Amino acid sequence: MILNQTDYVLERTSEGGYWAFLKVSRFFKGYGITPEEAIKNLKRKIDEIVSEMYMVEDYV
């Protein structure tokens, strides 16, 4: 999945890590030590959920 900077919010935690949230739903989030890692994990989470949605669609 390709994300633009306008698609997500990046927040720094008090412990020094980062959370990346999809703007349309905070359910989609990724954590990382660096901003790049948080965005990468967010993309991975989105891909996993979309893949699961297609599997359910194929089953139904």
Short mmCIF file of C-alpha atoms in Angstrom, two decimals, residues 9-60:
data_model
loop_
_atom_site.label_atom_id
_atom_site.label_comp_id
_atom_site.label_asym_id
_atom_site.label_seq_id
_atom_site.Cartn_x
_atom_site.Cartn_y
_atom_site.Cartn_z
CA VAL A 9 -0.64 11.14 11.70
CA LEU A 10 2.69 10.52 13.40
CA GLU A 11 2.93 10.95 17.17
CA ARG A 12 5.95 10.63 19.45
CA THR A 13 5.49 8.75 22.72
CA SER A 14 6.92 9.80 26.06
CA GLU A 15 9.17 6.70 25.97
CA GLY A 16 10.77 7.83 22.72
CA GLY A 17 8.97 5.62 20.18
CA TYR A 18 6.44 6.64 17.53
CA TRP A 19 2.84 5.77 16.65
CA ALA A 20 1.54 6.19 13.13
CA PHE A 21 -2.26 6.38 12.78
CA LEU A 22 -4.35 6.34 9.64
CA LYS A 23 -6.38 9.57 9.65
CA VAL A 24 -9.66 7.92 8.68
CA SER A 25 -9.51 5.33 11.48
CA ARG A 26 -7.31 5.16 14.57
CA PHE A 27 -7.89 1.38 14.48
CA PHE A 28 -5.14 1.27 11.86
CA LYS A 29 -1.94 2.02 13.76
CA GLY A 30 1.71 1.04 13.76
CA TYR A 31 4.40 1.45 16.40
CA GLY A 32 8.12 1.85 15.84
CA ILE A 33 11.32 3.11 17.43
CA THR A 34 11.78 5.47 14.47
CA PRO A 35 9.15 7.33 12.43
CA GLU A 36 10.04 5.23 9.39
CA GLU A 37 9.53 1.99 11.32
CA ALA A 38 6.15 3.17 12.63
CA ILE A 39 4.99 4.02 9.09
CA LYS A 40 6.26 0.67 7.80
CA ASN A 41 4.35 -1.16 10.55
CA LEU A 42 1.22 0.88 9.77
CA LYS A 43 1.43 -0.17 6.12
CA ARG A 44 1.88 -3.80 7.18
CA LYS A 45 -1.19 -3.61 9.43
CA ILE A 46 -3.32 -2.14 6.63
CA ASP A 47 -2.16 -4.84 4.21
CA GLU A 48 -2.98 -7.59 6.74
CA ILE A 49 -6.50 -6.30 7.35
CA VAL A 50 -7.24 -5.81 3.66
CA SER A 51 -5.97 -9.32 2.95
CA GLU A 52 -8.24 -10.73 5.68
CA MET A 53 -11.19 -8.85 4.20
CA TYR A 54 -10.59 -10.48 0.81
CA MET A 55 -10.37 -13.92 2.43
CA VAL A 56 -13.77 -13.38 4.10
CA GLU A 57 -15.23 -12.17 0.83
CA ASP A 58 -13.98 -15.31 -0.95
CA TYR A 59 -15.45 -17.49 1.79
CA VAL A 60 -18.88 -15.87 1.64
#
